[in-house]
Short mmCIF file of C-alpha atoms in Angstrom, two decimals:
data_model
loop_
_atom_site.label_atom_id
_atom_site.label_comp_id
_atom_site.label_asym_id
_atom_site.label_seq_id
_atom_site.Cartn_x
_atom_site.Cartn_y
_atom_site.Cartn_z
CA MET J 792 15.31 32.80 13.62
CA LEU J 793 15.60 31.05 16.96
CA ASP J 794 17.95 33.80 18.12
CA LEU J 795 15.09 36.29 18.00
CA THR J 796 13.33 37.47 21.13
CA PRO J 797 9.68 36.60 21.84
CA ASP J 798 8.71 40.20 21.01
CA GLU J 799 10.54 40.04 17.68
CA LEU J 800 8.89 36.75 16.81
CA THR J 801 5.49 38.13 17.80
CA ASP J 802 6.05 41.14 15.56
CA ARG J 803 6.99 38.87 12.65
CA ALA J 804 3.94 36.72 13.26
CA LYS J 805 1.72 39.79 12.93
CA THR J 806 3.03 40.44 9.41
CA LEU J 807 2.42 36.92 8.06
CA ASP J 808 0.45 36.53 4.86
CA LEU J 809 -2.00 33.89 6.02
CA PRO J 810 -3.65 32.08 3.09
CA ALA J 811 -7.43 31.90 3.27
CA GLN J 812 -8.53 30.30 -0.01
CA HIS J 813 -8.50 26.79 -1.43
CA HIS J 814 -5.66 26.01 -3.81
CA ILE J 815 -7.24 24.24 -6.79
CA ASP J 816 -5.89 23.64 -10.29
CA GLY J 817 -2.83 25.77 -9.59
CA THR J 818 -4.61 28.87 -8.28
CA ASP J 819 -6.13 30.20 -5.07
CA GLU J 820 -9.91 29.99 -5.18
CA PRO J 821 -12.47 31.33 -2.69
CA GLY J 822 -15.14 28.71 -3.32
CA ASP J 823 -18.74 29.73 -2.69
CA GLY J 824 -17.81 32.31 -0.09
CA ALA J 825 -18.49 30.21 3.02
CA ALA J 826 -15.71 30.47 5.59
CA PHE J 827 -14.76 29.24 9.05
CA ALA J 828 -12.71 30.84 11.79
CA VAL J 829 -9.17 29.74 12.58
CA VAL J 830 -8.42 30.60 16.20
CA SER J 831 -4.93 30.44 17.69
CA PRO J 832 -4.70 28.24 20.81
CA ARG J 833 -1.79 30.47 21.85
CA ASP J 834 -4.10 33.29 22.96
CA GLY J 835 -7.61 32.43 21.79
CA GLN J 836 -7.52 35.15 19.15
CA LEU J 837 -8.86 34.94 15.60
CA LEU J 838 -6.09 34.39 13.05
CA THR J 839 -8.20 34.54 9.91
CA ARG J 840 -11.27 33.10 8.25
CA VAL J 841 -10.61 30.33 5.73
CA ALA J 842 -12.71 29.10 2.81
CA ASP J 843 -15.00 26.25 3.85
CA ALA J 844 -15.32 23.50 1.24
CA GLY J 845 -18.61 21.87 0.44
CA GLN J 846 -19.42 19.27 -2.18
CA ALA J 847 -18.94 21.72 -5.06
CA GLU J 848 -15.40 22.66 -4.01
CA VAL J 849 -14.40 19.03 -3.49
CA ASP J 850 -15.88 18.13 -6.89
CA HIS J 851 -13.86 20.94 -8.47
CA ALA J 852 -10.61 19.84 -6.82
CA VAL J 853 -11.13 16.16 -7.69
CA ALA J 854 -12.00 17.06 -11.28
CA ALA J 855 -8.78 19.06 -11.55
CA ALA J 856 -6.78 16.16 -10.15
CA ARG J 857 -8.56 13.73 -12.49
CA ARG J 858 -7.74 15.82 -15.58
CA ALA J 859 -4.15 16.23 -14.45
CA PHE J 860 -3.80 12.48 -14.09
CA ASP J 861 -5.74 11.32 -17.14
CA ALA J 862 -4.63 13.95 -19.64
CA GLY J 863 -1.90 15.99 -18.02
CA PRO J 864 1.86 15.49 -18.17
CA TRP J 865 2.55 14.52 -14.56
CA PRO J 866 2.16 10.69 -14.69
CA ARG J 867 3.95 10.66 -18.04
CA LEU J 868 6.94 12.76 -17.01
CA ALA J 869 10.28 11.03 -16.69
CA PRO J 870 10.66 10.04 -13.03
CA ALA J 871 13.82 12.15 -12.80
CA GLU J 872 11.79 15.20 -13.84
CA ARG J 873 9.17 14.52 -11.17
CA GLY J 874 12.01 14.15 -8.70
CA ARG J 875 13.49 17.48 -9.74
CA ILE J 876 10.21 19.26 -8.95
CA LEU J 877 9.98 17.55 -5.55
CA LEU J 878 13.53 18.68 -4.81
CA ARG J 879 12.51 22.21 -5.77
CA MET J 880 9.61 21.93 -3.31
CA ALA J 881 12.13 21.01 -0.60
CA GLU J 882 14.19 24.10 -1.52
CA LEU J 883 11.13 26.35 -1.32
CA LEU J 884 10.11 24.89 2.02
CA GLU J 885 13.59 25.80 3.25
CA GLU J 886 13.28 29.31 1.84
CA HIS J 887 9.91 29.77 3.58
CA ARG J 888 10.96 27.92 6.72
CA GLU J 889 10.55 30.83 9.14
CA GLU J 890 7.15 31.83 7.76
CA LEU J 891 5.88 28.26 7.86
CA ALA J 892 7.18 27.62 11.38
CA LEU J 893 5.45 30.75 12.64
CA THR J 894 2.24 29.72 10.88
CA ILE J 895 2.27 26.25 12.46
CA THR J 896 2.94 27.68 15.91
CA LEU J 897 0.06 30.12 15.56
CA GLU J 898 -2.46 27.61 14.23
CA MET J 899 -1.84 24.67 16.59
CA GLY J 900 0.23 25.90 19.54
CA LYS J 901 3.49 24.02 18.97
CA PRO J 902 6.59 25.76 20.45
CA ILE J 903 8.40 27.71 17.75
CA THR J 904 11.65 25.84 18.40
CA GLU J 905 9.91 22.54 17.57
CA ALA J 906 8.03 23.96 14.59
CA TYR J 907 11.24 25.29 13.06
CA ALA J 908 13.80 22.65 14.05
CA ILE J 909 11.64 19.50 13.98
CA GLU J 910 8.46 19.94 11.95
CA LEU J 911 10.00 21.92 9.09
CA ARG J 912 13.11 19.76 9.08
CA ALA J 913 10.92 16.68 8.68
CA ALA J 914 8.87 18.18 5.85
CA ILE J 915 11.94 19.40 3.97
CA THR J 916 13.70 16.06 4.40
CA THR J 917 10.62 14.18 3.18
CA PHE J 918 10.33 16.05 -0.11
CA ARG J 919 14.06 15.84 -0.64
CA TRP J 920 14.13 12.09 0.08
CA TYR J 921 11.29 11.23 -2.30
CA GLY J 922 12.66 13.61 -4.89
CA GLN J 923 15.88 11.61 -4.83
CA LEU J 924 13.98 8.30 -4.85
CA ALA J 925 11.70 9.09 -7.80
CA ASP J 926 14.02 7.80 -10.54
CA LYS J 927 15.36 4.85 -8.54
CA LEU J 928 12.20 2.75 -8.39
CA THR J 929 12.39 -0.42 -10.42
CA ASP J 930 10.03 -2.86 -12.09
CA GLU J 931 10.48 -6.64 -12.26
CA SER J 932 11.09 -9.21 -14.95
CA PRO J 933 10.61 -12.64 -13.36
CA HIS J 934 12.41 -15.61 -14.83
CA THR J 935 10.07 -17.58 -17.06
CA ALA J 936 10.34 -20.24 -19.74
CA SER J 937 12.47 -19.30 -22.71
CA ASP J 938 9.44 -18.74 -24.98
CA ALA J 939 7.90 -15.94 -22.86
CA LEU J 940 8.76 -12.64 -21.25
CA ALA J 941 7.04 -11.56 -18.02
CA LEU J 942 6.99 -7.96 -16.79
CA VAL J 943 5.68 -6.69 -13.46
CA THR J 944 5.37 -2.91 -13.59
CA ARG J 945 4.42 -0.34 -10.99
CA GLU J 946 1.91 2.17 -12.28
CA PRO J 947 0.52 5.21 -10.44
CA THR J 948 -2.91 4.49 -9.03
CA GLY J 949 -4.55 7.80 -9.90
CA VAL J 950 -6.14 10.48 -7.75
CA VAL J 951 -5.17 10.38 -4.09
CA GLY J 952 -7.32 11.93 -1.38
CA ALA J 953 -5.10 12.76 1.59
CA VAL J 954 -6.74 13.77 4.87
CA VAL J 955 -4.34 14.77 7.63
CA PRO J 956 -4.62 15.95 11.27
CA TRP J 957 -3.53 19.07 13.11
CA ASN J 958 -0.79 17.82 15.43
CA PHE J 959 1.98 17.72 12.78
CA PRO J 960 0.18 19.53 9.98
CA LEU J 961 3.07 19.85 7.52
CA THR J 962 5.03 16.70 8.40
CA LEU J 963 2.07 14.37 8.01
CA ALA J 964 0.90 16.12 4.84
CA SER J 965 4.41 15.64 3.43
CA TRP J 966 4.42 11.95 4.34
CA LYS J 967 1.33 11.52 2.10
CA VAL J 968 1.93 14.05 -0.66
CA ALA J 969 5.61 13.46 -1.45
CA PRO J 970 5.48 9.67 -2.14
CA ALA J 971 2.16 10.03 -4.01
CA LEU J 972 3.68 12.67 -6.30
CA ALA J 973 6.89 10.67 -6.72
CA ALA J 974 4.80 7.71 -7.89
CA GLY J 975 3.05 9.89 -10.51
CA CYS J 976 -0.31 10.32 -8.75
CA THR J 977 -2.23 13.56 -8.36
CA VAL J 978 -3.48 14.68 -4.95
CA VAL J 979 -6.40 16.39 -3.22
CA LEU J 980 -5.19 17.29 0.27
CA LYS J 981 -7.59 18.18 3.08
CA PRO J 982 -5.92 19.42 6.26
CA SER J 983 -7.64 19.62 9.61
CA GLU J 984 -9.88 22.64 10.04
CA SER J 985 -7.80 23.42 13.15
CA SER J 986 -4.57 23.78 11.13
CA PRO J 987 -5.34 24.57 7.49
CA LEU J 988 -2.89 27.41 6.93
CA SER J 989 0.41 25.57 6.54
CA ALA J 990 -1.20 23.11 4.09
CA LEU J 991 -2.47 25.98 1.95
CA HIS J 992 1.09 27.29 1.88
CA LEU J 993 2.21 23.85 0.70
CA GLY J 994 -0.23 24.01 -2.20
CA ARG J 995 1.20 27.35 -3.29
CA ILE J 996 4.75 26.03 -2.94
CA GLY J 997 3.94 23.07 -5.15
CA THR J 998 2.68 25.34 -7.91
CA GLU J 999 5.69 27.64 -7.57
CA ALA J 1000 8.01 24.64 -7.78
CA GLY J 1001 6.56 23.63 -11.14
CA LEU J 1002 3.78 21.15 -10.44
CA PRO J 1003 1.34 21.26 -13.38
CA PRO J 1004 -2.14 22.59 -12.60
CA GLY J 1005 -4.30 20.07 -10.78
CA VAL J 1006 -1.46 17.89 -9.53
CA LEU J 1007 -1.66 19.16 -5.94
CA ASN J 1008 -4.94 20.66 -4.76
CA VAL J 1009 -5.69 21.77 -1.20
CA VAL J 1010 -9.25 22.16 0.05
CA THR J 1011 -10.09 23.29 3.55
CA GLY J 1012 -13.14 22.31 5.52
CA ASP J 1013 -14.42 19.99 8.21
CA GLY J 1014 -14.47 16.21 8.24
CA PRO J 1015 -18.24 15.57 8.12
CA THR J 1016 -18.55 17.68 4.97
CA ALA J 1017 -15.29 18.02 3.02
CA GLY J 1018 -13.69 14.84 4.37
CA ARG J 1019 -16.82 12.83 3.69
CA ALA J 1020 -17.09 14.22 0.17
CA ILE J 1021 -13.52 13.12 -0.58
CA GLY J 1022 -14.10 9.70 0.96
CA LEU J 1023 -17.24 9.07 -1.09
CA HIS J 1024 -16.02 10.60 -4.34
CA PRO J 1025 -16.05 8.08 -7.21
CA ASP J 1026 -13.08 9.74 -8.92
CA VAL J 1027 -10.77 9.38 -5.90
CA ASP J 1028 -8.79 6.17 -6.32
CA VAL J 1029 -6.86 6.07 -3.04
CA LEU J 1030 -7.60 7.54 0.38
CA ALA J 1031 -4.69 8.12 2.77
CA PHE J 1032 -5.77 9.21 6.25
CA THR J 1033 -4.04 9.97 9.52
CA GLY J 1034 -6.25 10.60 12.53
CA SER J 1035 -8.51 8.90 15.02
CA THR J 1036 -9.66 5.31 14.83
CA ALA J 1037 -13.30 6.44 14.92
CA VAL J 1038 -12.87 8.58 11.81
CA GLY J 1039 -10.83 5.85 10.12
CA ARG J 1040 -13.91 3.61 10.35
CA HIS J 1041 -15.91 6.27 8.51
CA PHE J 1042 -13.45 6.24 5.62
CA LEU J 1043 -13.71 2.47 5.32
CA ARG J 1044 -17.48 2.86 5.08
CA TYR J 1045 -17.11 5.62 2.49
CA SER J 1046 -15.01 3.29 0.38
CA ALA J 1047 -17.57 0.49 0.65
CA ASP J 1048 -20.38 2.89 -0.25
CA SER J 1049 -18.60 4.34 -3.28
CA ASN J 1050 -16.00 2.85 -5.63
CA LEU J 1051 -14.12 0.54 -3.24
CA LYS J 1052 -11.17 2.92 -3.29
CA ARG J 1053 -8.12 1.76 -1.39
CA VAL J 1054 -8.05 3.18 2.13
CA TRP J 1055 -4.78 3.48 4.04
CA LEU J 1056 -5.14 4.37 7.69
CA GLU J 1057 -2.66 5.60 10.29
CA LEU J 1058 -4.76 5.82 13.43
CA GLY J 1059 -4.51 6.20 17.19
CA GLY J 1060 -2.16 4.73 19.73
CA LYS J 1061 -1.76 3.94 23.41
CA SER J 1062 1.92 3.17 23.26
CA PRO J 1063 3.71 1.30 26.06
CA ASN J 1064 7.21 2.27 27.16
CA ILE J 1065 8.78 -0.60 29.12
CA ILE J 1066 11.69 0.10 31.49
CA LEU J 1067 13.47 -2.95 32.89
CA PRO J 1068 15.85 -2.90 35.87
CA ASP J 1069 18.81 -3.59 33.57
CA ALA J 1070 18.19 -0.49 31.44
CA PRO J 1071 21.61 0.87 30.42
CA ASP J 1072 20.89 4.29 31.97
CA LEU J 1073 17.83 4.67 34.18
CA ASP J 1074 18.16 8.43 34.37
CA ARG J 1075 18.18 8.72 30.60
CA ALA J 1076 15.26 6.28 30.34
CA ALA J 1077 13.22 8.41 32.76
CA ALA J 1078 14.18 11.65 31.00
CA THR J 1079 13.19 10.17 27.65
CA ALA J 1080 9.89 8.92 29.06
CA ALA J 1081 9.12 12.45 30.25
CA TRP J 1082 10.21 14.01 26.97
CA GLY J 1083 8.16 11.53 24.95
CA ILE J 1084 4.85 12.20 26.69
CA PHE J 1085 5.22 15.97 26.97
CA PHE J 1086 6.74 16.64 23.53
CA ASN J 1087 4.24 18.43 21.28
CA GLN J 1088 1.98 18.75 24.36
CA GLY J 1089 1.43 15.00 24.24
CA GLU J 1090 -0.52 15.46 21.01
CA MET J 1091 1.09 12.52 19.24
CA CYS J 1092 -0.33 9.17 18.17
CA THR J 1093 2.97 7.54 19.17
CA ALA J 1094 3.20 9.26 22.57
CA PRO J 1095 4.51 6.78 25.20
CA SER J 1096 1.44 7.39 27.34
CA ARG J 1097 1.73 4.11 29.29
CA LEU J 1098 4.96 3.90 31.26
CA LEU J 1099 5.46 0.27 32.31
CA VAL J 1100 8.15 0.07 35.00
CA HIS J 1101 9.46 -2.90 36.95
CA SER J 1102 8.28 -2.62 40.55
CA SER J 1103 11.84 -2.62 41.87
CA ILE J 1104 12.60 0.70 40.12
CA ALA J 1105 9.10 2.14 39.73
CA GLU J 1106 9.42 4.71 42.52
CA ARG J 1107 12.81 5.96 41.33
CA VAL J 1108 11.73 6.30 37.71
CA THR J 1109 8.37 7.86 38.50
CA ASP J 1110 9.94 10.42 40.84
CA ALA J 1111 12.38 11.40 38.07
CA VAL J 1112 9.57 11.85 35.56
CA VAL J 1113 7.57 13.94 38.04
CA ARG J 1114 10.56 16.19 38.69
CA ARG J 1115 11.02 16.73 34.98
CA ALA J 1116 7.31 17.50 34.53
CA GLU J 1117 7.49 20.12 37.25
CA GLU J 1118 10.59 21.69 35.68
CA LEU J 1119 9.09 22.06 32.21
CA ARG J 1120 8.67 25.61 31.03
CA ILE J 1121 5.08 26.03 29.81
CA GLY J 1122 4.34 29.25 28.03
CA ASP J 1123 3.92 31.31 24.91
CA PRO J 1124 4.86 29.05 21.96
CA LEU J 1125 6.41 32.09 20.26
CA ASP J 1126 9.01 32.22 23.03
CA PRO J 1127 12.06 30.13 21.98
CA ALA J 1128 12.57 29.18 25.63
CA THR J 1129 9.14 27.53 25.90
CA GLU J 1130 9.29 23.74 26.22
CA MET J 1131 5.56 22.99 26.12
CA GLY J 1132 3.01 25.15 24.35
CA ALA J 1133 -0.76 25.22 24.09
CA LEU J 1134 -3.11 22.36 23.30
CA VAL J 1135 -4.78 22.81 19.93
CA GLY J 1136 -7.97 24.40 21.27
CA GLU J 1137 -10.54 24.74 24.01
CA ALA J 1138 -12.61 21.73 23.01
CA HIS J 1139 -9.57 19.48 23.03
CA LEU J 1140 -8.38 20.89 26.35
CA GLU J 1141 -11.76 20.03 27.87
CA ARG J 1142 -11.55 16.47 26.53
CA VAL J 1143 -8.12 15.98 28.06
CA GLN J 1144 -9.34 17.41 31.37
CA GLY J 1145 -12.18 14.89 31.24
CA HIS J 1146 -9.63 12.06 31.15
CA VAL J 1147 -7.80 13.59 34.10
CA ALA J 1148 -11.04 13.73 36.07
CA ALA J 1149 -11.81 10.11 35.18
CA GLY J 1150 -8.36 9.03 36.37
CA ARG J 1151 -8.95 10.65 39.73
CA ALA J 1152 -12.44 9.18 40.03
CA GLN J 1153 -11.21 5.65 39.23
CA GLY J 1154 -8.56 5.73 41.95
CA ALA J 1155 -5.28 6.48 40.18
CA ARG J 1156 -2.89 8.68 42.16
CA LEU J 1157 -2.23 12.12 40.65
CA ARG J 1158 1.44 12.83 41.22
CA THR J 1159 1.63 16.20 39.49
CA GLY J 1160 -0.25 18.52 37.16
CA GLY J 1161 -3.77 17.98 35.93
CA GLU J 1162 -4.84 21.61 36.04
CA ARG J 1163 -5.36 24.28 33.44
CA THR J 1164 -2.64 26.90 33.56
CA LEU J 1165 -1.89 30.39 32.19
CA PRO J 1166 -5.59 31.32 32.02
CA ASP J 1167 -4.82 35.03 31.67
CA THR J 1168 -3.30 34.44 28.24
CA GLY J 1169 -6.60 33.31 26.74
CA GLY J 1170 -4.81 30.22 25.44
CA SER J 1171 -5.40 26.49 25.95
CA TYR J 1172 -2.66 25.41 28.36
CA LEU J 1173 -2.53 22.35 30.63
CA GLN J 1174 0.04 21.37 33.21
CA PRO J 1175 2.14 18.26 32.45
CA THR J 1176 0.34 15.48 34.27
CA VAL J 1177 1.56 12.20 35.80
CA PHE J 1178 -0.60 9.46 37.36
CA ASP J 1179 0.76 6.36 39.06
CA ARG J 1180 -0.97 3.39 40.71
CA VAL J 1181 -2.83 3.00 37.42
CA ASP J 1182 -4.67 -0.26 36.83
CA ALA J 1183 -4.81 -1.78 33.36
CA GLY J 1184 -8.60 -1.57 33.36
CA MET J 1185 -8.77 2.17 33.98
CA ARG J 1186 -9.61 4.62 31.20
CA LEU J 1187 -6.19 6.18 31.71
CA ALA J 1188 -4.61 2.93 30.58
CA ARG J 1189 -7.04 2.08 27.79
CA GLU J 1190 -8.08 5.24 25.94
CA GLU J 1191 -5.99 7.55 23.80
CA ILE J 1192 -5.87 10.92 25.57
CA PHE J 1193 -3.75 12.87 23.06
CA GLY J 1194 -2.45 15.22 25.69
CA PRO J 1195 0.36 15.60 28.24
CA VAL J 1196 -0.96 12.88 30.56
CA LEU J 1197 1.23 9.93 31.60
CA SER J 1198 -0.03 6.73 33.22
CA VAL J 1199 2.50 4.66 35.21
CA LEU J 1200 1.86 0.93 35.64
CA ALA J 1201 4.18 -1.35 37.64
CA PHE J 1202 4.95 -4.97 36.78
CA ASP J 1203 6.88 -7.78 38.48
CA ASP J 1204 8.24 -9.87 35.61
CA LEU J 1205 8.84 -9.71 31.88
CA ASP J 1206 5.84 -11.82 30.91
CA GLU J 1207 3.56 -9.46 32.82
CA ALA J 1208 5.17 -6.47 31.08
CA VAL J 1209 4.47 -7.93 27.64
CA ARG J 1210 0.88 -8.77 28.61
CA LEU J 1211 0.29 -5.23 29.84
CA ALA J 1212 1.93 -3.74 26.76
CA ASN J 1213 -0.28 -5.74 24.40
CA ALA J 1214 -3.47 -5.27 26.46
CA THR J 1215 -4.78 -2.54 24.16
CA GLU J 1216 -6.75 -2.28 20.94
CA TYR J 1217 -3.91 -0.22 19.50
CA GLY J 1218 -0.60 -1.31 18.04
CA LEU J 1219 1.26 1.72 16.76
CA ALA J 1220 4.53 1.96 18.71
CA ALA J 1221 6.36 0.76 21.81
CA GLY J 1222 9.57 1.40 23.73
CA LEU J 1223 11.85 -0.99 25.57
CA TRP J 1224 14.83 -0.26 27.82
CA THR J 1225 17.22 -3.14 28.55
CA SER J 1226 20.92 -4.02 28.38
CA ASP J 1227 20.25 -7.62 27.39
CA LEU J 1228 20.40 -8.24 23.65
CA SER J 1229 18.32 -11.41 23.79
CA THR J 1230 15.65 -9.67 25.85
CA ALA J 1231 15.59 -6.84 23.35
CA HIS J 1232 14.97 -9.22 20.46
CA ARG J 1233 12.47 -11.47 22.24
CA VAL J 1234 10.35 -8.64 23.62
CA SER J 1235 10.45 -6.65 20.37
CA ARG J 1236 9.08 -9.68 18.55
CA ALA J 1237 6.39 -10.20 21.19
CA LEU J 1238 5.13 -6.60 21.15
CA LYS J 1239 2.22 -5.99 18.79
CA ALA J 1240 3.39 -2.66 17.41
CA GLY J 1241 4.45 -1.29 14.06
CA THR J 1242 7.56 0.33 15.55
CA VAL J 1243 9.59 -0.74 18.58
CA TRP J 1244 12.28 1.59 19.91
CA VAL J 1245 14.98 -0.04 22.04
CA ASN J 1246 16.85 2.22 24.49
CA CYS J 1247 15.42 5.30 22.76
CA TYR J 1248 12.08 6.73 21.68
CA GLU J 1249 10.84 8.54 18.56
CA GLU J 1250 14.07 7.87 16.68
CA GLY J 1251 14.43 6.97 13.00
CA ASP J 1252 14.65 8.53 9.56
CA LEU J 1253 13.02 8.29 6.13
CA THR J 1254 14.64 4.93 5.38
CA VAL J 1255 12.27 3.03 7.70
CA PRO J 1256 8.48 2.61 7.38
CA PHE J 1257 5.98 3.95 9.90
CA GLY J 1258 2.52 2.60 10.67
CA GLY J 1259 0.51 0.44 12.99
CA MET J 1260 -1.08 -2.91 13.73
CA LYS J 1261 -4.51 -3.79 15.12
CA GLN J 1262 -6.73 -0.70 15.40
CA SER J 1263 -3.80 1.62 14.82
CA GLY J 1264 -4.29 1.14 11.10
CA ASN J 1265 -2.67 -0.37 8.05
CA GLY J 1266 -0.20 0.57 5.33
CA ARG J 1267 3.01 2.44 5.93
CA ASP J 1268 4.21 6.02 5.60
CA LYS J 1269 7.89 6.87 5.06
CA SER J 1270 10.53 4.80 3.26
CA ALA J 1271 10.25 3.20 -0.16
CA HIS J 1272 7.36 1.12 1.21
CA ALA J 1273 5.12 4.21 1.14
CA ILE J 1274 5.21 4.03 -2.66
CA ASP J 1275 3.23 0.77 -2.39
CA LYS J 1276 0.15 2.74 -1.33
CA TYR J 1277 0.13 4.82 -4.49
CA THR J 1278 0.99 2.26 -7.17
CA GLU J 1279 -0.72 -0.69 -8.82
CA LEU J 1280 1.16 -3.81 -9.87
CA LYS J 1281 0.49 -4.79 -13.47
CA THR J 1282 1.54 -8.08 -15.02
CA THR J 1283 2.34 -8.19 -18.74
CA TRP J 1284 2.96 -11.65 -20.21
CA ILE J 1285 4.48 -11.69 -23.68
CA GLN J 1286 4.53 -14.92 -25.64
CA LEU J 1287 7.64 -14.90 -27.82
#
């Protein structure tokens, strides 16, 4: 696929069968007829109109999931059989890989090379990994006195409401759906209204793979209506959300105002990336810093948006990042040569531009970028942007921008670097570049972050958990630890 020309990919995109209906109880359903527009940030053109869920559609989806859990076969299947269906979902994702990659690129502006090689790879790997894990989970039998037998069993919690964002629409949906299904739960998935199409495909794929009706339902709609209805629904037992900290607070309130459902939150970030003078390769550290902030147009909760550099190397590193920013090829995300595509939409582009304006007004130095680009395309494109001389109190250093905007802060010693790194309400991720093993361990322990990358960034696989501290959320996606979110521990004490 990636050998195709931009014109060939554009022609294929025009022939896509874009789903436009909810997927509930194993079938596509139009709902009450209300619909919303899905506009491509690539060119500002209408892709399709998608069914807009209200309370009735959410009630229908939750009722289907409830029946499938309470009376259907899914929670009672042998774990190996559940795993087999998840493995089949991975196979079908691979079979539909080109179609899904094109869909993601059209709906949220990600370069096609990243949609195909990174996003789809992650989704396929996730379903395969949990499919293989499903029959390897174990219960416990603690040692007790000889006249009793104690059992601690993991049991599926019930109906899971999964609400996911637009920046990695299929990857983040997979991180919720796959472990929930492996545990024996049923799911109501609500994707972002900006990127609903790939999630609707996932619903169809689940049914084709053999999921019983009602096990995986996908409803499309906005957060204040459909998301709120899921959050407040008394028959939803668990809520798994990835998105902004502000919306995460809403879901906690919904839980308190309804049935005290468990709420697992993966929220925002303002991740520090610390480069020390003894970094093993300063050029690679600078190149990785640039890649990390501009990858996926900077629309990542883990984006290393605060570059903390020792003052003795700050100029060298910043100059290298600026050069890389100015070399990046920004363009049509359907062009395999494009390195940075479009931001998700006009409203988001305006928000990011507001942060750029605030940085200028507060006295940070704009080294490159900051302007809208490619206006003739009709798409939402922004130049890669680098500020230095950023003070820790500036908005640039405190607020999540969720765009290709880097803030460079200099420090003079290691203690100052750690203080700057932790001077944020967030605690999702961090990077550290050093050749000293003791420094690596000491600083990693001192950083308040759920993930610390040493001499790399955004590395890892499904074996390790992902999630945040502080206002970056709770709970963990990925790894066997994700199963914890979707299971209850039951103690059975048998007197012999």
